[in-house]
Structures are given as structure tokens and as C-alpha cells.
Tab-separated table of C-alpha atoms and ligand atoms in Angstrom:
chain	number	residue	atom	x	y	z
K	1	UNK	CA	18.802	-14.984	-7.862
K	2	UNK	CA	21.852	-15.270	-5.149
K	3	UNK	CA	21.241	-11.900	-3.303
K	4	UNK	CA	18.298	-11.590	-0.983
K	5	UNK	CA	15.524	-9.734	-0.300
K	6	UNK	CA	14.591	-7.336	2.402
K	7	UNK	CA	10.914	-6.599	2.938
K	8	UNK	CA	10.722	-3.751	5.812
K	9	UNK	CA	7.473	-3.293	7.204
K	10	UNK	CA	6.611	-6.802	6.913
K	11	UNK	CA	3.872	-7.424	9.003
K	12	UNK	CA	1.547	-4.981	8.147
K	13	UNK	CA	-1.497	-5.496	5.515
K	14	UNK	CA	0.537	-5.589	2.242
K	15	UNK	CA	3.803	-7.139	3.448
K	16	UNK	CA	1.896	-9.832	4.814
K	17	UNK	CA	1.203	-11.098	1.624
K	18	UNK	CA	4.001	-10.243	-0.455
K	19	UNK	CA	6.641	-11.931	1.517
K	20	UNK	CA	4.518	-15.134	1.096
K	21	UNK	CA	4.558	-14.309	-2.690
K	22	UNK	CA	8.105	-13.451	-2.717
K	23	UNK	CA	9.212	-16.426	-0.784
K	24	UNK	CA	7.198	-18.613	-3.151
K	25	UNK	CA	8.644	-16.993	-6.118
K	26	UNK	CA	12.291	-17.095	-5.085
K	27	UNK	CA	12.759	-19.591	-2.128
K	28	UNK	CA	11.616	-19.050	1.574
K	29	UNK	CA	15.549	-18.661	2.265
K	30	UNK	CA	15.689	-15.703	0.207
K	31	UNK	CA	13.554	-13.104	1.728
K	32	UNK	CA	14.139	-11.768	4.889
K	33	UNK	CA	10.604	-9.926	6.613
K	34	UNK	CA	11.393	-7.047	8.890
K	35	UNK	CA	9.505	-4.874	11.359
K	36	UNK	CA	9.124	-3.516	14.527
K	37	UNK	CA	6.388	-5.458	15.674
K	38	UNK	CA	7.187	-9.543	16.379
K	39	UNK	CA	5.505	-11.867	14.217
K	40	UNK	CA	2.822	-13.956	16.447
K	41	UNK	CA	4.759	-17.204	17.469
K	42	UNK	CA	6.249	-19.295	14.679
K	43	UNK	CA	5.708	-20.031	11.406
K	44	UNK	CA	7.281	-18.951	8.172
K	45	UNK	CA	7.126	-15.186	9.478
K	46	UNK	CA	9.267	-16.049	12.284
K	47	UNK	CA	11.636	-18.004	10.280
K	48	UNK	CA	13.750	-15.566	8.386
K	49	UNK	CA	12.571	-12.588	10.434
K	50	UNK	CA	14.743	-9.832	11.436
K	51	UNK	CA	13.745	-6.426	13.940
K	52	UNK	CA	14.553	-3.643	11.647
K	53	UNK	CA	13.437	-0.055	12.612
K	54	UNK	CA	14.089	1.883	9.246
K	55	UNK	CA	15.123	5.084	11.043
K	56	UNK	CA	18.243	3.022	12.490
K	57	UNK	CA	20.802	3.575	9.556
K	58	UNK	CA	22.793	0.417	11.420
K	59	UNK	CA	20.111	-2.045	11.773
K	60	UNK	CA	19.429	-1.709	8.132
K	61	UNK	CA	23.323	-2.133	7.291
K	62	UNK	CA	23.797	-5.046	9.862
K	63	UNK	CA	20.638	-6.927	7.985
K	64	UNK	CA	21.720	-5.848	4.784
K	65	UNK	CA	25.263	-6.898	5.346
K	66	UNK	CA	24.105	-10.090	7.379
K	67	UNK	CA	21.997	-11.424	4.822
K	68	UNK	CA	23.809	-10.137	1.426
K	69	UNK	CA	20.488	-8.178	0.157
K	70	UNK	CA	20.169	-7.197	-2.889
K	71	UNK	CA	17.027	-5.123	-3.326
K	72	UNK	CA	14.681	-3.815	-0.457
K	73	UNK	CA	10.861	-3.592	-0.837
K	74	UNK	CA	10.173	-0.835	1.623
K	75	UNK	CA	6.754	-1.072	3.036
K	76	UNK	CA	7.152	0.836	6.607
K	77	UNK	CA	5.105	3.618	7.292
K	78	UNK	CA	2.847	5.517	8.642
K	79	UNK	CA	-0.860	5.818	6.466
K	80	UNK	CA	-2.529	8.884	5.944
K	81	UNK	CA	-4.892	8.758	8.739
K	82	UNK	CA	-2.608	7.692	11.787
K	83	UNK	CA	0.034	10.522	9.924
K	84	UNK	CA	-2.288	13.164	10.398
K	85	UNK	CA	-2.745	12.325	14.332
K	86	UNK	CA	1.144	12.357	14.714
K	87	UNK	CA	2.672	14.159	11.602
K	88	UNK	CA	5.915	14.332	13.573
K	89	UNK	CA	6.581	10.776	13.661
K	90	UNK	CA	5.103	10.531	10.348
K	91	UNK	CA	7.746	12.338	9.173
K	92	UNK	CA	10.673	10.367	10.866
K	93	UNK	CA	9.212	7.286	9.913
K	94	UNK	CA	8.018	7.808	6.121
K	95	UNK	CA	11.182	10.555	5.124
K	96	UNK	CA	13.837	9.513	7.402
K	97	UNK	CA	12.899	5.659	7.005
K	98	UNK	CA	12.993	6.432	3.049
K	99	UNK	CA	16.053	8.453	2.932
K	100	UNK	CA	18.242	5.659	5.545
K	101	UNK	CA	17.081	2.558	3.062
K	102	UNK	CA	17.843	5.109	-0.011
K	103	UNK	CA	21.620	5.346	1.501
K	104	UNK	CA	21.669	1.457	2.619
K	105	UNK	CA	20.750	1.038	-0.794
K	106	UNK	CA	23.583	3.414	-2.111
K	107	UNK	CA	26.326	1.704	0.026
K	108	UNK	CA	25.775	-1.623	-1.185
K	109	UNK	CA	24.265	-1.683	-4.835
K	110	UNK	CA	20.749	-2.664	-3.999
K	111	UNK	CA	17.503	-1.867	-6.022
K	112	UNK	CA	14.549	-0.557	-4.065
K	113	UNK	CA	10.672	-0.635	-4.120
K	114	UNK	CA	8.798	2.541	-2.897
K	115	UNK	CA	4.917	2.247	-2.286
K	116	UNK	CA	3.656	6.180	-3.270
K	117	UNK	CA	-0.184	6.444	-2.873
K	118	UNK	CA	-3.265	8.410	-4.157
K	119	UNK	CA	-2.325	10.814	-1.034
K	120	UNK	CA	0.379	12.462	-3.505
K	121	UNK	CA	-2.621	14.341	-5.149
K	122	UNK	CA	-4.779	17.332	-4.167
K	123	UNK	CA	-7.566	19.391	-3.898
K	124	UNK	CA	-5.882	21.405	-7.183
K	125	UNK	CA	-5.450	18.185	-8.989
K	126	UNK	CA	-8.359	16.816	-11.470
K	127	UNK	CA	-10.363	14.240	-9.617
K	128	UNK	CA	-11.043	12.487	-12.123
K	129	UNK	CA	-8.997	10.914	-14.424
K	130	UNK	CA	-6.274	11.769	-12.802
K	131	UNK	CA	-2.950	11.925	-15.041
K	132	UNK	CA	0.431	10.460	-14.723
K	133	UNK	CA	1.911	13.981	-14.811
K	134	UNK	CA	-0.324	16.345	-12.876
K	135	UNK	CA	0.174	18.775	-9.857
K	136	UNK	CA	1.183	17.608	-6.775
K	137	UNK	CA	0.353	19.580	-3.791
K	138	UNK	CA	-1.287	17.488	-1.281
K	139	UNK	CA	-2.824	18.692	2.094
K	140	UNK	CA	-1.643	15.956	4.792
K	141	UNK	CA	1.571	15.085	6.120
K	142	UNK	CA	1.249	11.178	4.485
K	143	UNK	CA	0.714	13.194	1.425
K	144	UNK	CA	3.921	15.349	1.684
K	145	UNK	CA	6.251	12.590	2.773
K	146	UNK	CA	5.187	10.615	-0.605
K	147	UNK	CA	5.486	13.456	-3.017
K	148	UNK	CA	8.342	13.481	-1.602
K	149	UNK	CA	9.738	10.108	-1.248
K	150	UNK	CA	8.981	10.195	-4.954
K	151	UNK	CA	10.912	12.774	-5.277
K	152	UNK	CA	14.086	11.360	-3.509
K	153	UNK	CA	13.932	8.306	-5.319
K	154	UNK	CA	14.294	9.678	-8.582
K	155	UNK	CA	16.894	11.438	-7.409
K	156	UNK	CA	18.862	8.389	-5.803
K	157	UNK	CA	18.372	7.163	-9.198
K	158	UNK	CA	19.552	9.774	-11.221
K	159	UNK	CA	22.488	10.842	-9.015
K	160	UNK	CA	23.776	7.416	-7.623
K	161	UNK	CA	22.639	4.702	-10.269
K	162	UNK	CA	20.152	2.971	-7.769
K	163	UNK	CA	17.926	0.970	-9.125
K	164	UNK	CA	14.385	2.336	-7.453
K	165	UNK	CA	11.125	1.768	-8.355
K	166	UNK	CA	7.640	2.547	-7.469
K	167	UNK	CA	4.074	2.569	-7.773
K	168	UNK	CA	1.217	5.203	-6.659
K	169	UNK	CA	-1.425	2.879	-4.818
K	170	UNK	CA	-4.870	3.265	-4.499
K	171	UNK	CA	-6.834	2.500	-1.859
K	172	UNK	CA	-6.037	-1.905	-1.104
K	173	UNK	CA	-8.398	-4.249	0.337
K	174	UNK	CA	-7.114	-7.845	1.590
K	175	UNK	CA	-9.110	-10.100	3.817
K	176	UNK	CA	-5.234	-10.628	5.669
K	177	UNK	CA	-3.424	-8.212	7.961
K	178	UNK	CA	-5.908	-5.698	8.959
K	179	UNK	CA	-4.931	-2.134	7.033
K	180	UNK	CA	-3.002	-0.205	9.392
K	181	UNK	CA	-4.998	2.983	9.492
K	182	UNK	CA	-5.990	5.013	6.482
K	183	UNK	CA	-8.605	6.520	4.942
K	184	UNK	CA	-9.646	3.945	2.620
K	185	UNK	CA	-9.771	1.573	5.121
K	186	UNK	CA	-13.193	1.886	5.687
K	187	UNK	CA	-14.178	-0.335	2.603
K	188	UNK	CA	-11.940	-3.375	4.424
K	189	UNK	CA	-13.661	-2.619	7.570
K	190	UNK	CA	-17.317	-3.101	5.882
K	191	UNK	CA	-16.462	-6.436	4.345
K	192	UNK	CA	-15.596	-7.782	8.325
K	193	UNK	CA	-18.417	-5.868	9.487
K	194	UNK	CA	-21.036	-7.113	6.879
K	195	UNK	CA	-19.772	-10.875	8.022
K	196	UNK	CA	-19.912	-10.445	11.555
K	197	UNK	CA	-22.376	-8.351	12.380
K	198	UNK	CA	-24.540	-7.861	9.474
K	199	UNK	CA	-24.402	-3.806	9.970
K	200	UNK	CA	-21.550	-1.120	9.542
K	201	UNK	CA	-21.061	2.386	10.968
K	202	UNK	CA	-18.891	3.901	7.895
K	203	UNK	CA	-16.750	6.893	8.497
K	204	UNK	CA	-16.771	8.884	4.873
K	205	UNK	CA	-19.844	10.248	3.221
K	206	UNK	CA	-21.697	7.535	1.013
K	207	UNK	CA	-21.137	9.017	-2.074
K	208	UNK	CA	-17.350	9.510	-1.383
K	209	UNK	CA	-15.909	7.857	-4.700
K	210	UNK	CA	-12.279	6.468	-4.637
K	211	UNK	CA	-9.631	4.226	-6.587
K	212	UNK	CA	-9.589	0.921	-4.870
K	213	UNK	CA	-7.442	-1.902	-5.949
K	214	UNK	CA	-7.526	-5.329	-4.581
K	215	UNK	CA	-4.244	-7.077	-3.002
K	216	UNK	CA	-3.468	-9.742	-5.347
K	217	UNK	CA	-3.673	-7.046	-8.064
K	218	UNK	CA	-1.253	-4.856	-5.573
K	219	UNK	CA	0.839	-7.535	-5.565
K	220	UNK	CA	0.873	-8.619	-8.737
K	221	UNK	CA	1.908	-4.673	-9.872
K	222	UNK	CA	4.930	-5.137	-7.357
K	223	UNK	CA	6.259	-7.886	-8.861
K	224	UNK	CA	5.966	-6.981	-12.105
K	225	UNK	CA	7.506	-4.064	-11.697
K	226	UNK	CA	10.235	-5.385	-10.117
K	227	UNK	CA	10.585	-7.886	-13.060
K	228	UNK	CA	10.497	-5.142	-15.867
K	229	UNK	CA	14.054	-4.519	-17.554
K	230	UNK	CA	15.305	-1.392	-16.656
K	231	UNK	CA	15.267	0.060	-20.143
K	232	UNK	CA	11.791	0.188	-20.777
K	233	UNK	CA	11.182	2.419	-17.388
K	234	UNK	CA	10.502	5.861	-17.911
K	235	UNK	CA	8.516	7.161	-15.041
K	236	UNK	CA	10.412	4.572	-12.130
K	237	UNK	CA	8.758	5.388	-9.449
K	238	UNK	CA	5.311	6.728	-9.235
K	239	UNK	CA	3.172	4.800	-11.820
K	240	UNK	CA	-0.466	5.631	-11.359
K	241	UNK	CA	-2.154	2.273	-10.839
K	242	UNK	CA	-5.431	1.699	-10.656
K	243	UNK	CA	-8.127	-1.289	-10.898
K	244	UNK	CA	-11.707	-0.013	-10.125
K	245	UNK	CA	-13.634	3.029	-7.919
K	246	UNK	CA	-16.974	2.931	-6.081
K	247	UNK	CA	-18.353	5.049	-3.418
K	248	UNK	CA	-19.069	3.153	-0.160
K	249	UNK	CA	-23.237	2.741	-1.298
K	250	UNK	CA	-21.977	1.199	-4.627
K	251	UNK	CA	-19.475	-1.175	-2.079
K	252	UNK	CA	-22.475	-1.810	-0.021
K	253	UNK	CA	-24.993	-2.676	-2.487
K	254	UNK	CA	-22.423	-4.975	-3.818
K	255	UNK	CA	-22.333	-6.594	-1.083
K	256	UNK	CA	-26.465	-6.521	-0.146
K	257	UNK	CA	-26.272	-8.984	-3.233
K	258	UNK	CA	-24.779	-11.690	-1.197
K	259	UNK	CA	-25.896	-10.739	2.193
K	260	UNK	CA	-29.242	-8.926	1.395
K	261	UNK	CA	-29.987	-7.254	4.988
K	262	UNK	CA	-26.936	-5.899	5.316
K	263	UNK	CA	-27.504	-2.270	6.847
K	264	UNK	CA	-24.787	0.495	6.548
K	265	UNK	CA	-25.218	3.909	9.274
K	266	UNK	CA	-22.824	6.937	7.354
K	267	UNK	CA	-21.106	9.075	10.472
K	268	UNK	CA	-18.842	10.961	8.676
K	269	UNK	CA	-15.446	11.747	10.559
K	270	UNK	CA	-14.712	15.134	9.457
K	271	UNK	CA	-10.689	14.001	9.254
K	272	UNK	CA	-10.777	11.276	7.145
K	273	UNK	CA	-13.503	12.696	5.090
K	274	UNK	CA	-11.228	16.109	4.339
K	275	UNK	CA	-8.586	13.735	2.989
K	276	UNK	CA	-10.894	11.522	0.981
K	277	UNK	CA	-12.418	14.817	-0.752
K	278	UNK	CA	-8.854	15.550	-1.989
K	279	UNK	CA	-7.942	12.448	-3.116
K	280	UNK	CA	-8.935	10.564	-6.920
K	281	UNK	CA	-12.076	9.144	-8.190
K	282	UNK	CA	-10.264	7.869	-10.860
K	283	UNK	CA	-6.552	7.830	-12.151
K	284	UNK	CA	-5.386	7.501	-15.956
K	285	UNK	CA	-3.118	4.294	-15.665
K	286	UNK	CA	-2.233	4.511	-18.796
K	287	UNK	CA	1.727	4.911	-18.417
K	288	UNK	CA	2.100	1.756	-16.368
K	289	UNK	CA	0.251	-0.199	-18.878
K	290	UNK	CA	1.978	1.170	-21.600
K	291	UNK	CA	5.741	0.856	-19.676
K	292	UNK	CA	5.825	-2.450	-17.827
K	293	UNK	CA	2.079	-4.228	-19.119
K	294	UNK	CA	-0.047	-2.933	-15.959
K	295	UNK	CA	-3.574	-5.130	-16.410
K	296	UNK	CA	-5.467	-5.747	-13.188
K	297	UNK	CA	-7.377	-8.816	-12.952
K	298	UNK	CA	-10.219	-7.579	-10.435
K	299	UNK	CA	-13.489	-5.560	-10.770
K	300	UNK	CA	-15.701	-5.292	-7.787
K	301	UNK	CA	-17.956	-8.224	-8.421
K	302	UNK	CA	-15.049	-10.617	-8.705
K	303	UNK	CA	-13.354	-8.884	-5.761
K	304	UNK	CA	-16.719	-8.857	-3.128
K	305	UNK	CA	-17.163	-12.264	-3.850
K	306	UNK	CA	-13.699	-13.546	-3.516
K	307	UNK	CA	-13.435	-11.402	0.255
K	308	UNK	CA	-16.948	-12.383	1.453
K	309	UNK	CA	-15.455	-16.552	0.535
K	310	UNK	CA	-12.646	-15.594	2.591
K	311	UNK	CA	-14.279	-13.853	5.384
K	312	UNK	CA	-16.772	-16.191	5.588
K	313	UNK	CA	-14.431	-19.253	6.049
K	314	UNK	CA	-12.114	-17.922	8.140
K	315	UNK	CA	-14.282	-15.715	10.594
K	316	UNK	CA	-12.242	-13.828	13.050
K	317	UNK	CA	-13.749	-11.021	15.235
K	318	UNK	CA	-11.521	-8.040	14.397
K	319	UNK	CA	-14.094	-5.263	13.950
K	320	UNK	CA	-16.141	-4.088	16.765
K	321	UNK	CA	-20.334	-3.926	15.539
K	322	UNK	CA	-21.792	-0.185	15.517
C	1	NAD	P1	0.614	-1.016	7.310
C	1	NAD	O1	0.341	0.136	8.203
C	1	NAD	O2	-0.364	-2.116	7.256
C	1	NAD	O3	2.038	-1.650	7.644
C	1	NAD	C1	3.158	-0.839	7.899
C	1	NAD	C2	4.123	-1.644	8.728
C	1	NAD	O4	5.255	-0.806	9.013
C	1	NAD	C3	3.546	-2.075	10.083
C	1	NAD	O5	3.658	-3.478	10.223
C	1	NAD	C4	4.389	-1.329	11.111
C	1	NAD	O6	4.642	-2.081	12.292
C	1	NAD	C5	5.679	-1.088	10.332
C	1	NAD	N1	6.461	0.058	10.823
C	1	NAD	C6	6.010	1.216	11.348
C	1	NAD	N2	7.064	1.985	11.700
C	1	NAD	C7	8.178	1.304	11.382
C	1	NAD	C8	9.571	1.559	11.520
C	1	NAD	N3	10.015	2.691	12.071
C	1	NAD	N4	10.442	0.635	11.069
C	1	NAD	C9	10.006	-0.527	10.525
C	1	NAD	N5	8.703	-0.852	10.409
C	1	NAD	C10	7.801	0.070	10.830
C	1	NAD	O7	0.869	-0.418	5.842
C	1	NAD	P2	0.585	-1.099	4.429
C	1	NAD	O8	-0.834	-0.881	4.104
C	1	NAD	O9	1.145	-2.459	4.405
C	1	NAD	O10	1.415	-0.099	3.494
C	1	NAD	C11	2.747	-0.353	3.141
C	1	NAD	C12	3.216	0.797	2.255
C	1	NAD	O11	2.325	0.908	1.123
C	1	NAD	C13	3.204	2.170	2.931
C	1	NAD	O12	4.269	2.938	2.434
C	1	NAD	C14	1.909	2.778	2.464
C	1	NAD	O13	1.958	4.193	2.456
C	1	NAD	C15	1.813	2.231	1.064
C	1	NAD	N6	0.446	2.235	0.554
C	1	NAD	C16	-0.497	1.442	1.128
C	1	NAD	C17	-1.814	1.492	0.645
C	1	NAD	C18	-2.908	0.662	1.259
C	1	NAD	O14	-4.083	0.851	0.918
C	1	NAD	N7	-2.575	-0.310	2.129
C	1	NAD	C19	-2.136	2.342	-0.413
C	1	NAD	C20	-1.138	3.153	-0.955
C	1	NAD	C21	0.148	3.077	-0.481
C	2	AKB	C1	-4.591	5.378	3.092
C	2	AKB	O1	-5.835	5.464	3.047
C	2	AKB	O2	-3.862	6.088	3.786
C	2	AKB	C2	-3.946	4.366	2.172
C	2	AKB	C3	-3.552	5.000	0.878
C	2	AKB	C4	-4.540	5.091	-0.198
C	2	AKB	O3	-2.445	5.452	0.734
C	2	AKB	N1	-4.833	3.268	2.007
């Protein structure tokens, strides 16, 4: 590969990782991490950095140009929980972000990835089983800005030949980057929490059943994707993907089986918990399996037991104890 990549939103919880993946995969000189946060002192995040707001049409064409990139992975945004609290900026950030890559994209031939989410979906859409091809009429502003980002991707597609692609997420949990304020973070929060402190305080209802996926599963769906020739894409860019569900009792009991007095307090926050309620217990995956070989390799034994190794060898204080 001679062109580069651009990740945007680098430094939150999934571009954390997938730069490292991407760098490994084609050459630490080939991927350039962006953000609007600095990367903490130096290291391989601060080599090959660049400050790229994605509302700024000519920061993205002066890195774009700079570096001779040839496909963008763009990661910034707001999640669903922080976009409720400021929908305006949500909007600037997640449509006018989208649309200034789209046109970056346009001007000089490169493909882009588009992270969609579970948040697409609503309270009219089946919960369960979710389909590929199902209404879309969310409730929150993240929701709106993905349907449609979606949306605008296609049409970037089928208007101006570029190459975009996309997945709808699930909820992720990574023992990296903290997640930057969703409503399935609370499932990464209770893995820190059962490590540190032994107890949790968890913001949605115990029974509140979601899709969860875990991050090298995440990452291994980007990259696959990415890899897939472009004839056998039907769908492009919002493949349901999903690995497993569980409500937060089933995570906790999971986890009582390594750390048995584990205690979990439910104080449902009455935002977080609306979204949840509209959101999937379980999507049909099928299509991406079918279209590009979509297999994740985590359930949520293999998953609690490869976080709480993690966690437990690399103990940092990040949560605060109920
Ligand atoms: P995150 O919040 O952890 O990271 C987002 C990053 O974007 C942050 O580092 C932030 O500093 C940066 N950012 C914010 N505004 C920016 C701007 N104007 N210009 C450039 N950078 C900016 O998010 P994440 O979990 O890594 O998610 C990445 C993408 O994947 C998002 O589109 C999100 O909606 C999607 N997604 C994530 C999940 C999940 O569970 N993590 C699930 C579904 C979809
Ligand atoms: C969130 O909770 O906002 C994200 C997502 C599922 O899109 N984790």
C-alpha cells in the first residue's frame, strides 16, 4: 500500500487500538492518528500524529494533502450519552465532521470508514432480532446524526464513486482508552470497578439487555471490511454486527465467578436508561456474515476473563468506587 491512512478521532477508546493494529498491519509510517486532544507525551501516538478537528474542511485537506492519504477511518464523535447533553455540538461534530471528510474524500479519491451504532434503531424497531433492513427512527440526537451519516455515505457512494464503508456497532468494551461517554459504557465501567473496588453503582436497570461486542472483535470487523473487494458489498455501510448480549446481572454474575463478592447497587439514570430501552437486545448479523465473512471470536466467558487478566495486571484507578 503507498497511500496512507488517516484515523480521525484517534485517541479515543476504539482508535486507540486500531491505529496500533493498523500500523502493525501496514507500517507505523503509514497511518497518521488525528484528534483534538494531544496524545500523553511520546510514544508511537505522538510519532505520526497530526491535530485534526473534522469540522475544519482545511485541516483535513492540509493532512490529507501532507501525507498523500488514501482512505480515512473516521472515528470522531460525539456518543449517545454526551450527544444528548449537547445535541448542538453533536450535530456539528457527528454531521458536519461526516459530511467535511465525505468531501475531503471526494476531492482526492479516498475510501472511507464510518462507525454507525445500535443508536440508529428505535422504540418502533423489533428489539429483538433486529434486521439488516428495518425502520429507522431513533429518539436521540447520536441516533439521528448516524441514520444519517448512513445515509450520506451511501449517497457519496452512489453519486461520486467514493469508496465508503461501514459498520453498525454495538455496544464495545476494551480494557484501553476509557469509552468516551455512552450508554453502554456502563458494562466497561463495572469491569474497573469490580477490580478496584470490589462494588459498582450501575446506571441502567439490571435487566436492561443489550448487543455488546468486544474490541478485538470491533477491530477485527474494521479491517475486514476494509479488506473485502468492492464487488461483493451490497449493504456498504451499515452492516449489523453483533457478537453477544447480556443484561448488566448476567455481566455481573459473570464476573462474581472470578471475583465472588463482588456487589453491584442498580441507580438507574433516567437518561441513559430511556436510550437503552430503545436500543437492541439482539441484531440479525446475518448480512455481514454472508457479504464480507463477519464471525466474532468472543462470547462473554472468553471476554470477562480476558478484561479481568488485563485489569488485573495493569491496575489503574480510573473509576471512582460508589
Ligand atoms: P470516543 O468518544 O472514545 O472517541 C472519540 C474521539 O473523537 C475522542 O478522542 C475525541 O477527542 C475525538 N473528537 C471529538 N470531537 C472531535 C473533532 N471535532 N475533531 C476530531 N476529533 C474529535 O469514541 P469511540 O468509542 O472511539 O467511537 C468512535 C466511533 O465509533 C464514533 O463514531 C462512535 O459513534 C462509534 N461507535 C462507538 C461504539 C462504542 O461502543 N465505543 C459503538 C458504536 C459506534
Ligand atoms: C453508546 O453507548 O453511545 C455507544 C454506542 C452503542 O453507539 N457505545
Amino acid at each position: 500500500m503507498n497511500k496512507k491512512i488517516l484515523v480521525t478521532g484517534a485517541l479515543g477508546q476504539i482508535g486507540s487500538e486500531l491505529v496500533l493494529t493498523l500500523r502493525r498491519k501496514w507500517g507505523e509510517q503509514q497511518v497518521i492518528a488525528s484528534d483534538i486532544r494531544m496524545p500523553p507525551g511520546a510514544g508511537s501516538f505522538a510519532d505520526g500524529f497530526a491535530y485534526v478537528d473534522c469540522t475544519n474542511l482545511n485541516q483535513l485537506r492540509d493532512v490529507v494533502r501532507k501525507h498523500d492519504i488514501g482512505a480515512i477511518y473516521h472515528l470522531a464523535a460525539l456518543l449517545s450519552a454526551v450527544a444528548e447533553e449537547k445535541p448542538h455540538v453533536a450535530w456539528q461534530v457527528n454531521m458536519d465532521g461526516l459530511y467535511q471528510v465525505l468531501e475531503v474524500a471526494r476531492e482526492y479519491g479516498c475510501a472511507v470508514f464510518f462507525p454507525s451504532s445500535i443508536g440508529v434503531f428505535g422504540p418502533g424497531t423489533p428489539r429483538r432480532n433486529t434486521p439488516q433492513d428495518t425502520l429507522l427512527r431513533p429518539t436521540t440526537m447520536y441516533g439521528v446524526t448516524k441514520v444519517a451519516g448512513e445515509l450520506l455515505c451511501d449517497y457519496y457512494w452512489s453519486r461520486f464513486g467514493v469508496d465508503t464503508r461501514g459498520v453498525r456497532f454495538p455496544g464495545l468494551i476494551s480494557h484501553g482508552a476509557p469509552p468516551g461517554g455512552g450508554t453502554t459504557d456502563y458494562a466497561v465501567e463495572m469491569f474497573h470497578s469490580a477490580v478496584q473496588h470490589r462494588r459498582y453503582r450501575c446506571f441502567l436497570r439490571g435487566d436492561s439487555r443489550l448487543d455488546m461486542m468486544y474490541m478485538p472483535d470491533a477491530i477485527k470487523a474494521v479491517v475486514t471490511l476494509m479488506a473485502t473487494p468492492v464487488e461483493k458489498l451490497v449493504h456498504r455501510n451499515a452492516f449489523n454486527v453483533t457478537a453477544l448480549n447480556f443484561t448488566p446481572e448476567e455481566l455481573a454474575a459473570e464476573i462474581r465467578r472470578h471475583i465472588p463478592d463482588f456487589e453491584v447497587e442498580y441507580r438507574v439514570d433516567p437518561v441513559r436508561q430511556a436510550i437503552a430501552d430503545t436500543w437492541p437486545e439482539s441484531m440479525d448479523d446475518r448480512v455481514a456474515r454472508a457479504e464480507w465473512g463477519w464471525q466474532p471470536d468472543y462470547d462473554l466467558a472468553t471476554l470477562t476473563q480476558d478484561m479481568l487478566d488485563h485489569l488485573s495486571n495493569h491496575s489503574t484507578d480510573r473509576t471512582t468506587p460508589i
